[in-house]
Coordinates of C-alpha atoms and ligand atoms in Angstrom, one line a residue:
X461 CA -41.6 48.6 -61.5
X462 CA -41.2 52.2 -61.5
X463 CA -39.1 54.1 -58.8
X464 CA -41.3 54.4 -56.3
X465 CA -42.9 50.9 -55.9
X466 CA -39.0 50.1 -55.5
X467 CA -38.2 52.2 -52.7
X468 CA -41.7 51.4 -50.7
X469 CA -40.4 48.2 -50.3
X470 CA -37.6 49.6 -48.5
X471 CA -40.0 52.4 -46.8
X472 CA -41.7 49.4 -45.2
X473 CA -38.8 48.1 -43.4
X474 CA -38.2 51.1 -42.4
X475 CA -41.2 52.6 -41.0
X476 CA -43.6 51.5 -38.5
X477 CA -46.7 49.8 -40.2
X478 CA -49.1 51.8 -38.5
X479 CA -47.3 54.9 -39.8
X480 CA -46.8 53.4 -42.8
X481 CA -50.3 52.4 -43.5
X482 CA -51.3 55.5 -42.6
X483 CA -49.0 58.0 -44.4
X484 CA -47.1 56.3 -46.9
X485 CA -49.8 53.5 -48.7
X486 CA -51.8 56.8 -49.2
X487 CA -49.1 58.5 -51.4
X488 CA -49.4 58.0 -55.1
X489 CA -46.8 57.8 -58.1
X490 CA -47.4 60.3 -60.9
X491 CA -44.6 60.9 -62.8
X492 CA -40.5 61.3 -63.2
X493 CA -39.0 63.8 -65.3
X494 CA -34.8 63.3 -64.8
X495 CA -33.8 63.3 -61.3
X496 CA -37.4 64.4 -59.8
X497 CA -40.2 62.3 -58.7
X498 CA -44.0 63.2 -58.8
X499 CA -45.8 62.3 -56.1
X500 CA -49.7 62.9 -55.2
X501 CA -50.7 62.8 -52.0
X502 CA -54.6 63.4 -50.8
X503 CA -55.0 67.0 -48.9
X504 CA -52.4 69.9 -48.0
X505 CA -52.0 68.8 -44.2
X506 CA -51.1 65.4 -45.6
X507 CA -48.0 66.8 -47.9
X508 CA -47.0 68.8 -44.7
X509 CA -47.0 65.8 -42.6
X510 CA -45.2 63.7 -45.3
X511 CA -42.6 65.8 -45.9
X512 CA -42.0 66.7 -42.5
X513 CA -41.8 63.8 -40.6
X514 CA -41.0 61.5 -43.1
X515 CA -39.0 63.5 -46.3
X516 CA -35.7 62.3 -45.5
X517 CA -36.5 58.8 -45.3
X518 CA -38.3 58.9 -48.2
X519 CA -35.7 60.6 -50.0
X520 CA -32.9 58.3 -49.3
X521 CA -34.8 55.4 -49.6
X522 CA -35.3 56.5 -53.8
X523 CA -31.7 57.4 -53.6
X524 CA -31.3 53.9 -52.9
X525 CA -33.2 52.5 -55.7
X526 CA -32.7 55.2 -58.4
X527 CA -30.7 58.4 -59.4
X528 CA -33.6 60.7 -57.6
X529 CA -32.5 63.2 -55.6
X530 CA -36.2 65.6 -55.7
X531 CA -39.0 65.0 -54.5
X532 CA -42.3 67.5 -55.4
X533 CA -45.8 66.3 -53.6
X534 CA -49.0 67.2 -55.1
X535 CA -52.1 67.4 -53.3
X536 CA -54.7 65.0 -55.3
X537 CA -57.0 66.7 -57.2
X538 CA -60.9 66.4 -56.0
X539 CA -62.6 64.4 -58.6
X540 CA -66.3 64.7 -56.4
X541 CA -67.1 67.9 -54.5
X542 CA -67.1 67.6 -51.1
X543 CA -70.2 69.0 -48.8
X544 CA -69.9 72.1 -47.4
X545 CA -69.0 71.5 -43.8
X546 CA -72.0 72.8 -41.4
X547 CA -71.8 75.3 -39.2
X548 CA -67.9 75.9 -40.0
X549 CA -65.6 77.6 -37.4
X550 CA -63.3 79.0 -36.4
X551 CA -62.8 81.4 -39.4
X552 CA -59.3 80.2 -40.8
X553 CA -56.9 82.6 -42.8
X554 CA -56.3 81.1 -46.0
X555 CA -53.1 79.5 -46.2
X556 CA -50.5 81.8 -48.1
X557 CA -50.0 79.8 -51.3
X558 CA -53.8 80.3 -52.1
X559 CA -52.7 84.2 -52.8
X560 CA -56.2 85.1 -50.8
X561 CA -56.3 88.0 -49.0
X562 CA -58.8 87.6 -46.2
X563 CA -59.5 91.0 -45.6
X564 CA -61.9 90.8 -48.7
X565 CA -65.2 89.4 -48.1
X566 CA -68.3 89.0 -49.1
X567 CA -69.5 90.2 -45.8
X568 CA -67.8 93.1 -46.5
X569 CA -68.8 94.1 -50.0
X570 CA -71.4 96.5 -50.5
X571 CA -74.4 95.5 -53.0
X572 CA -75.7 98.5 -54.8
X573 CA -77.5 98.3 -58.1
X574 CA -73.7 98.7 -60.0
X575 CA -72.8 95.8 -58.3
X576 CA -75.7 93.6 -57.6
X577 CA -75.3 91.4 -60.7
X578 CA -71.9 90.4 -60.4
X579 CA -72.3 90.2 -56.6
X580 CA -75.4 87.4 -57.5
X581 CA -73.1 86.0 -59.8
X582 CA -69.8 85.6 -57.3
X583 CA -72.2 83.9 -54.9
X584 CA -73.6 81.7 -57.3
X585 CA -70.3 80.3 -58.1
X586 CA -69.5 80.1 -54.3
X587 CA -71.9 78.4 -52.9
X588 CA -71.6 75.5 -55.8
X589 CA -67.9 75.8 -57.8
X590 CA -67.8 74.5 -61.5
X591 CA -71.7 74.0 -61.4
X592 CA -73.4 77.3 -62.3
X593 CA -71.0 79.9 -64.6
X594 CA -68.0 78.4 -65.7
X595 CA -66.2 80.8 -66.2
X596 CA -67.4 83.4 -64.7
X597 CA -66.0 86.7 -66.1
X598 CA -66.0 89.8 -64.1
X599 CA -65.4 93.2 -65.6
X600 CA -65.5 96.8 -64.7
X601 CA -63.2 99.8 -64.5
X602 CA -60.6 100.8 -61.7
X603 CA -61.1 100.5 -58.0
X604 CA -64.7 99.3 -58.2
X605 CA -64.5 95.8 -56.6
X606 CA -63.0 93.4 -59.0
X607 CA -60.2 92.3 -56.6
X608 CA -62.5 92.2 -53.7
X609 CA -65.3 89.9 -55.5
X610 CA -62.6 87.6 -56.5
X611 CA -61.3 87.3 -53.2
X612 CA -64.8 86.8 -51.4
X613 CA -65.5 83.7 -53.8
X614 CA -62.4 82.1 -53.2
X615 CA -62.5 83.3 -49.0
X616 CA -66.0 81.3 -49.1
X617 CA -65.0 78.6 -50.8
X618 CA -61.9 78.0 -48.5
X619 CA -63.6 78.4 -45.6
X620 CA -67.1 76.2 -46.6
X621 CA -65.2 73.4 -48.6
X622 CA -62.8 71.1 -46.9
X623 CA -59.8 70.2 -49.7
X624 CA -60.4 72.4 -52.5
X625 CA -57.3 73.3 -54.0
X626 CA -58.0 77.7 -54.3
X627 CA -55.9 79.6 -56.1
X628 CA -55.9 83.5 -57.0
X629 CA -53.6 85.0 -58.6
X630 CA -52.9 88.4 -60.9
X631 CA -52.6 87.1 -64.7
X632 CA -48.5 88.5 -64.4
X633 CA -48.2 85.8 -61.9
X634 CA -49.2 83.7 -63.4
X635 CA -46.9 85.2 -66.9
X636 CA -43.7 85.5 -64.4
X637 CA -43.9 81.6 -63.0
X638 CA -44.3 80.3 -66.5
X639 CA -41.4 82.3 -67.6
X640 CA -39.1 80.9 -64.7
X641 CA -40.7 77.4 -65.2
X642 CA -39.3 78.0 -69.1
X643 CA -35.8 79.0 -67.9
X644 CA -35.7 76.3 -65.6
X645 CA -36.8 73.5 -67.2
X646 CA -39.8 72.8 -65.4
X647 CA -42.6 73.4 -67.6
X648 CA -43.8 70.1 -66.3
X649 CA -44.2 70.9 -62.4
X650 CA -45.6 74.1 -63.5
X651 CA -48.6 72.7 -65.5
X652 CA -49.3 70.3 -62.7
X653 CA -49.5 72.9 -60.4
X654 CA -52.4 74.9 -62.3
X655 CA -53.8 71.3 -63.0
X656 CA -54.5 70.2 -59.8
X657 CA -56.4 73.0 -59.2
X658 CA -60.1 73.1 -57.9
X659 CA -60.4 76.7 -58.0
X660 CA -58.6 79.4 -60.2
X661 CA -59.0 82.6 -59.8
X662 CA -56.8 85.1 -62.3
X663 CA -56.9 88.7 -61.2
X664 CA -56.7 91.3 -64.6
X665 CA -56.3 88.6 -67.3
X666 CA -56.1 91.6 -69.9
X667 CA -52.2 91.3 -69.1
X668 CA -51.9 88.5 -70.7
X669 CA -53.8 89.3 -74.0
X670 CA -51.8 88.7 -76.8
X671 CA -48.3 87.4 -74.6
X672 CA -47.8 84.3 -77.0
X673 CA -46.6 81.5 -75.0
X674 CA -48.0 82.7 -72.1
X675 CA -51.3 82.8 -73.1
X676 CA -51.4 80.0 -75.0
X677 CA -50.4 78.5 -71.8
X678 CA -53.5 80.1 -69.8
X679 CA -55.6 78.3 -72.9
X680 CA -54.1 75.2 -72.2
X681 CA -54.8 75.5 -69.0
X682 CA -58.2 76.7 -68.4
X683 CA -59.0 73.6 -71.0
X684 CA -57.7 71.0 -69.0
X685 CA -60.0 72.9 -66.0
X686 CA -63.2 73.3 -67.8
X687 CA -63.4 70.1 -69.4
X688 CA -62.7 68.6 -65.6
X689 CA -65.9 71.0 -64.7
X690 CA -63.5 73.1 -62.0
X691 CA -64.3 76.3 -61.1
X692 CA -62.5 79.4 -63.3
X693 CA -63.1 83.0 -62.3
X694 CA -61.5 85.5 -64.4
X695 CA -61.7 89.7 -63.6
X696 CA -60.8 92.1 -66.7
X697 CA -60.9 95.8 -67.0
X698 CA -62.9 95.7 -70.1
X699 CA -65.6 92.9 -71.6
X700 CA -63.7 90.1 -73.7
X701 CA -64.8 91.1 -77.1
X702 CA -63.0 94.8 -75.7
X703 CA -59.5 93.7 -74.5
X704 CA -57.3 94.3 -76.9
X705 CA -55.4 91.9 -78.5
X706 CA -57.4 88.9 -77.1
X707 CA -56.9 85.7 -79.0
X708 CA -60.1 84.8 -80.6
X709 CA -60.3 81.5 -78.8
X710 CA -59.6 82.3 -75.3
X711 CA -61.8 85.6 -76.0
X712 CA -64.9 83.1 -77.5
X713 CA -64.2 81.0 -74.3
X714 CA -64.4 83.5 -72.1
X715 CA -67.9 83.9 -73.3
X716 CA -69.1 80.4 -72.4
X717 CA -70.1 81.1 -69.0
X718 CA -71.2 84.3 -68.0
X719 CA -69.8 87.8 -68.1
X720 CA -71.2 90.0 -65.7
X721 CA -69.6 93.7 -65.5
X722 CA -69.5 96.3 -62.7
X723 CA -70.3 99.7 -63.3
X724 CA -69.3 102.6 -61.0
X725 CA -71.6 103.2 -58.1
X726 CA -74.4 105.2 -57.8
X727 CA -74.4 108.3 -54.8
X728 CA -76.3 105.7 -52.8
X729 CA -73.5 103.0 -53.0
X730 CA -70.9 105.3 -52.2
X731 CA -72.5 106.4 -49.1
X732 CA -73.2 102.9 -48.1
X733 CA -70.0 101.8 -48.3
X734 CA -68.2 104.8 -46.7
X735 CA -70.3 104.1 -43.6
X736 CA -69.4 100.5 -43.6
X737 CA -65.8 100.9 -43.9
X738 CA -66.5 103.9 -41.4
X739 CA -67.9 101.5 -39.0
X740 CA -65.8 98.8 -39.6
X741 CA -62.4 101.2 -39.0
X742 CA -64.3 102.7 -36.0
X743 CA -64.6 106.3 -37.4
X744 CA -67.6 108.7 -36.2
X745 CA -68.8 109.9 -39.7
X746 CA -71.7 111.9 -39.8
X747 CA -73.9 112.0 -42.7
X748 CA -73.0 115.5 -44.2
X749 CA -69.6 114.3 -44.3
X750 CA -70.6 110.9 -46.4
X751 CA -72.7 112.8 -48.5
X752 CA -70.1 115.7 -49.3
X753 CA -67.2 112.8 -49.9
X754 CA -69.4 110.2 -51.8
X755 CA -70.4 113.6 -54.2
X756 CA -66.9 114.6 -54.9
X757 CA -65.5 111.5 -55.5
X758 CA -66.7 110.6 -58.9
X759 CA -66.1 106.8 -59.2
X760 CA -63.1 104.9 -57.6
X761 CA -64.4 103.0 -54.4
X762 CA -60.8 102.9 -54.0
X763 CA -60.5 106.6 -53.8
X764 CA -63.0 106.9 -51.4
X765 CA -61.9 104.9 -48.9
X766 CA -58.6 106.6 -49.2
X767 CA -60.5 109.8 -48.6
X768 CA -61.8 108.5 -45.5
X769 CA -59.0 107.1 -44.2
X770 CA -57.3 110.1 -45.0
X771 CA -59.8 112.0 -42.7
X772 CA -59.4 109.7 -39.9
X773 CA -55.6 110.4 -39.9
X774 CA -55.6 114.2 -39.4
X775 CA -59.1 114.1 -37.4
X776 CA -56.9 111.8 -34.8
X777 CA -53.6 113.6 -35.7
X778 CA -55.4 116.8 -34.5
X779 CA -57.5 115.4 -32.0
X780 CA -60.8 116.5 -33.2
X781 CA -64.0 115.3 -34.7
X782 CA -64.5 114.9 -38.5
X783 CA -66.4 117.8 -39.2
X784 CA -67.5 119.3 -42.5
X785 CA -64.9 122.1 -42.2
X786 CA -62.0 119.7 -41.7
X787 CA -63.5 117.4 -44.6
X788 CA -63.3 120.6 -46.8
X789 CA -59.9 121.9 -45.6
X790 CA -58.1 117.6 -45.7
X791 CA -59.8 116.9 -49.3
X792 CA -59.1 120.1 -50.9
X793 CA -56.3 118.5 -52.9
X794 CA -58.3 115.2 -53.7
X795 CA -61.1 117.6 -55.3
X796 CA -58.9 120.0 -57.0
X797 CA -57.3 117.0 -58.4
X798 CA -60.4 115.9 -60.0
X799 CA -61.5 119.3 -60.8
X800 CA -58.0 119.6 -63.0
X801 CA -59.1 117.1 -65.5
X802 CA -62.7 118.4 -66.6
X803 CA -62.3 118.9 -70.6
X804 CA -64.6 119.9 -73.3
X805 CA -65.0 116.0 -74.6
X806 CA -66.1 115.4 -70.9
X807 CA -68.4 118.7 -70.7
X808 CA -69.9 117.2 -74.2
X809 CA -70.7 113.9 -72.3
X810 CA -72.5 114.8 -69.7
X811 CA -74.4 117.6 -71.5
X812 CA -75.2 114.3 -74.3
X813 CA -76.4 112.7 -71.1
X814 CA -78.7 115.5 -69.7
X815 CA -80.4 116.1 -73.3
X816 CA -80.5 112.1 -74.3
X817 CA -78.1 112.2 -77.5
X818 CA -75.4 110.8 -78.6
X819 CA -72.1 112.6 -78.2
X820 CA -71.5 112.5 -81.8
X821 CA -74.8 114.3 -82.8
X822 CA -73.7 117.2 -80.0
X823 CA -70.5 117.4 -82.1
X824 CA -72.1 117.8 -85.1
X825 CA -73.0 119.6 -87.9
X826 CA -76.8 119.4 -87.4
X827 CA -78.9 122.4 -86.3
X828 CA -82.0 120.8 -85.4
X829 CA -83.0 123.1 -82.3
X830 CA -83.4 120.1 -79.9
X831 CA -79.7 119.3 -80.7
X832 CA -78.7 123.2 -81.3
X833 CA -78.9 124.0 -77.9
X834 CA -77.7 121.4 -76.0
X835 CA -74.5 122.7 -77.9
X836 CA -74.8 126.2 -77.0
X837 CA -75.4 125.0 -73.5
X838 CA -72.2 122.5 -74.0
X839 CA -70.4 125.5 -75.1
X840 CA -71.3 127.7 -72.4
X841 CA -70.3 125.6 -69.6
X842 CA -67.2 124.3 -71.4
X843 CA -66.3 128.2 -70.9
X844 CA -66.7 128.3 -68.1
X845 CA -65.1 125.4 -66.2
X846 CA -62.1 124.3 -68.8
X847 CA -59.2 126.9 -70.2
X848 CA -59.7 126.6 -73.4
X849 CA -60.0 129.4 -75.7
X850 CA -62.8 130.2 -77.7
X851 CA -61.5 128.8 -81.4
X852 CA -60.2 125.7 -79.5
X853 CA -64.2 125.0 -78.0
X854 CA -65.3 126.3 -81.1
X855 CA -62.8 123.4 -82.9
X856 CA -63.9 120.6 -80.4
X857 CA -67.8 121.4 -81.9
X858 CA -67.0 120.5 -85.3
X859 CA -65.1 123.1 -86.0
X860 CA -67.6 126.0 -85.5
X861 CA -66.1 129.7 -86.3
X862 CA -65.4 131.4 -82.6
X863 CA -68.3 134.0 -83.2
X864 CA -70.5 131.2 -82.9
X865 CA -69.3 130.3 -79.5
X866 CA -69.2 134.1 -78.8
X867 CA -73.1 134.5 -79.8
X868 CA -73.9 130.9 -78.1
X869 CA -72.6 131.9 -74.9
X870 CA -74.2 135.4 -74.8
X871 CA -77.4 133.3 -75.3
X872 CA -77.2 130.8 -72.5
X873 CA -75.6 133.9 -70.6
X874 CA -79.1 136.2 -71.1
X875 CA -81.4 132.8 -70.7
X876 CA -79.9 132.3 -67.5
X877 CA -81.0 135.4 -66.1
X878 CA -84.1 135.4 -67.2
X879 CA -85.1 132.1 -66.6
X880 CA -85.0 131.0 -63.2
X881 CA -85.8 127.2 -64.1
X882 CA -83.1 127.2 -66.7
X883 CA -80.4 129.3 -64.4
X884 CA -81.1 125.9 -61.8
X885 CA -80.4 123.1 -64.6
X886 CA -77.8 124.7 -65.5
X887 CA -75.8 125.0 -61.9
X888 CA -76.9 121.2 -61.6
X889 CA -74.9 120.5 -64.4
X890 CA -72.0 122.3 -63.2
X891 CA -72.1 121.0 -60.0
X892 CA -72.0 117.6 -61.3
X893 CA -68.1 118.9 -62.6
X894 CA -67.3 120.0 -58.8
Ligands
ADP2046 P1 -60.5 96.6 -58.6 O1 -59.9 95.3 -58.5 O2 -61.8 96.6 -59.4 O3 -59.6 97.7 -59.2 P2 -60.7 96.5 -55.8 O4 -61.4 95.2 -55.6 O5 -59.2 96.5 -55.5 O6 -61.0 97.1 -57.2 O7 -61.4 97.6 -54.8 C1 -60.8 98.8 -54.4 C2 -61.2 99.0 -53.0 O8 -62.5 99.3 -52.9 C3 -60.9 97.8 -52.1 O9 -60.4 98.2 -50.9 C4 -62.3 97.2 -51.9 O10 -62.4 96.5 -50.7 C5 -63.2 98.4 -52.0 N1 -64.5 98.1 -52.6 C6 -64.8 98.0 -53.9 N2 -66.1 97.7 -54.1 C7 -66.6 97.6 -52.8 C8 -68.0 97.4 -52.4 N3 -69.0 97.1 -53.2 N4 -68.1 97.4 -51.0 C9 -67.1 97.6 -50.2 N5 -65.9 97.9 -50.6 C10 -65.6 97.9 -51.9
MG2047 MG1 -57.9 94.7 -59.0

């Protein structure tokens, strides 16, 4: 008879049978490890209404019986999915020990085509956990939505499945609890926590690449998950065979469901959004405005709403509207900024870009004419917009003599004038670097 079944029989004299049928037959015996017990009980209100109404009791009534003096409740783990309750309301924030933020929605995530596959994807796994992609694997660069996705699928599943055990957290989290489970003994209490899980949800798992025991850990784990068919969503800022220093199982694993990267957003998608966090923040944003900020910031969605919020402050600081003047004058730093860090490998990618080739055949040696003057052109504007001097641009071009840079830039120079056409691709290059 272990522990427990020892101090129920006590419990029962103790407690009234209604209460006891109801709130202590319920409770299960998992485990004892020194002078804690393991107990599981069936959904988070339970544990709260165990522990506080009937904690002490329970406590001294295994003091009575054995040399326990901890008690740690674990909420059952959901062997069947439940339905998704109908018509669900009121909206609920997420209790804090799911680590969801509720701000991030899915109602609040804009789909554009950089977007639109892992948006499909997060839903997917929503609407039916540990049934479509498992894992799913989410990956993209900074500030384009990673966080945000995760949250959504874990806000949706909160709020449409009754019980399931949600948890998201950054993959140092989840590094710093197992190093204080290690220094405190309680390895044990740690791995039942990720085990019960119905949901997990690791936030920028590249972290953890290579950290030994913790991610052996992680493996361990997400095994114990996927074999039990519960949901794992994982966000990276690179593709699994890309994160350096991946262990090859957890990087072959990470393949088995479905990887699905974001790209940055298109002009489109960057207007879209500004007018929907515009509209949600009650900010009057005109459309010159949201075109002149989606254009200047390159890629960070995160950027851009700080550039919007940003104008909102002085606009209300001054007391006047958000006009293109006072976008110009508040994001002057934010674009100079960005205008700082334009270098010749950059120049050489977009000018790749505009002609079709590859970066490497701009850099090289070849004089075919169709890759000839998409160097002179790379050249020319590379001149123009960085600081470098004309052996260093000369160096970056395969190490081309500074006369040839001279007599490439005279040419572009003279074509320019004379060629109106020309003269117009060219300024819409350079206005992409503005
Ligand atoms: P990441 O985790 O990829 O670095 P985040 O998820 O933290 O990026 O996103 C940065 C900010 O941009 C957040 O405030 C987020 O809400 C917002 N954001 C990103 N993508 C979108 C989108 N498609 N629609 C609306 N807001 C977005
Ligand atoms: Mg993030």
């Amino acid at each position: 008879m272990n522990a427990w079944d020892r101090a129920l029989k006590a419990l029962a004299t103790e407690i009234e049978p209604l209460d006891f049928n109801t709130w202590i037959k319920p409770i299960v015996f998992v485990g004892q490890k020194d002078d804690s017990i393991h107990l599981e009980v069936p959904s988070p209100t339970f544990k709260e209404r165990v522990e506080n109404s009937f904690g002490e009791k329970i406590i001294r009534a295994l003091q009575q019986v054995s040399h326990i003096t901890n008690v740690v409740f674990f909420v059952r783990i959901v062997s069947e999915k439940k339905a998704p309750i109908e018509n669900f309301s009121p909206v609920s924030a997420p209790p804090a020990e799911t680590g969801l933020n509720s701000r991030y929605t899915f109602d609040k995530f804009v789909v554009g085509a950089s977007n639109q596959f892992a948006h499909a994807a997060a839903m997917a796994v929503s609407k039916s956990p540990g049934q479509s992609y498992n894992p799913l694997f989410i990956y993209g660069g900074v500030g384009l939505g990673k966080t945000h996705l995760l949250n959504a699928i874990g806000n949706h599943i909160h709020q449409t499945y009754a019980g399931l055990n949600v948890i998201l957290m950054p993959s140092v989290s989840f590094m710093n609890e197992f190093i204080n489970a290690m220094q405190k003994e309680r390895i044990p209490e740690f791995r039942m926590k990720f085990r019960s899980v119905d949901v997990l949800l690791i936030d920028d798992i590249q972290y953890i690449a290579g950290k030994g025991k913790t991610s052996q850990e992680f493996f361990f784990a997400f095994n114990h998950l996927h074999d039990r068919r519960k949901q794992i969503v994982i966000s990276s800022d690179s593709a699994p065979k890309d994160i350096r220093d991946l262990e090859e199982r957890l990087h072959s694993r990470f393949e088995w469901g479905l990887v699905a990267d974001i790209r940055p957003p298109d002009l489109e998608t960057k207007i879209a959004i500004l007018k929907r966090k515009a509209n949600i923040d009650n900010i009057d944003l005109n459309d010159d405005v949201a075109l002149f900020v989606a254009s200047k910031i390159k890629s960070n969605i995160r950027e851009l709403e700080g550039a919007l919020t940003r104008l909102a402050a002085f606009a209300s600081l001054k007391g006047v509207e958000i006009s293109m003047a006072l976008t110009k004058e508040v994001l002057r730093d934010f674009i100079n900024l960005e205008e700082k860090v334009i270098t010749v490998e950059l120049i050489q990618k977009v000018v790749a870009e505009e002609y079709s080739l590859r970066i490497t055949e701009l850099k090289s040696k070849n004089n075919a004419q169709k890759i000839a003057f998409p160097r002179q052109v790379a050249m020319y504007i590379s001149k123009e917009l960085t600081e470098d001097s004309l052996p260093e641009i000369g160096k970056a071009f395969s190490g081309k003599h500074h006369s040839t840079v001279i007599y490439s830039i005279a040419k572009i120079e003279a074509l320019r004038k004379s060629d109106p056409e020309f003269n117009k691709q060219i300024n819409s290059i350079i206005e992409r670097f503005r």
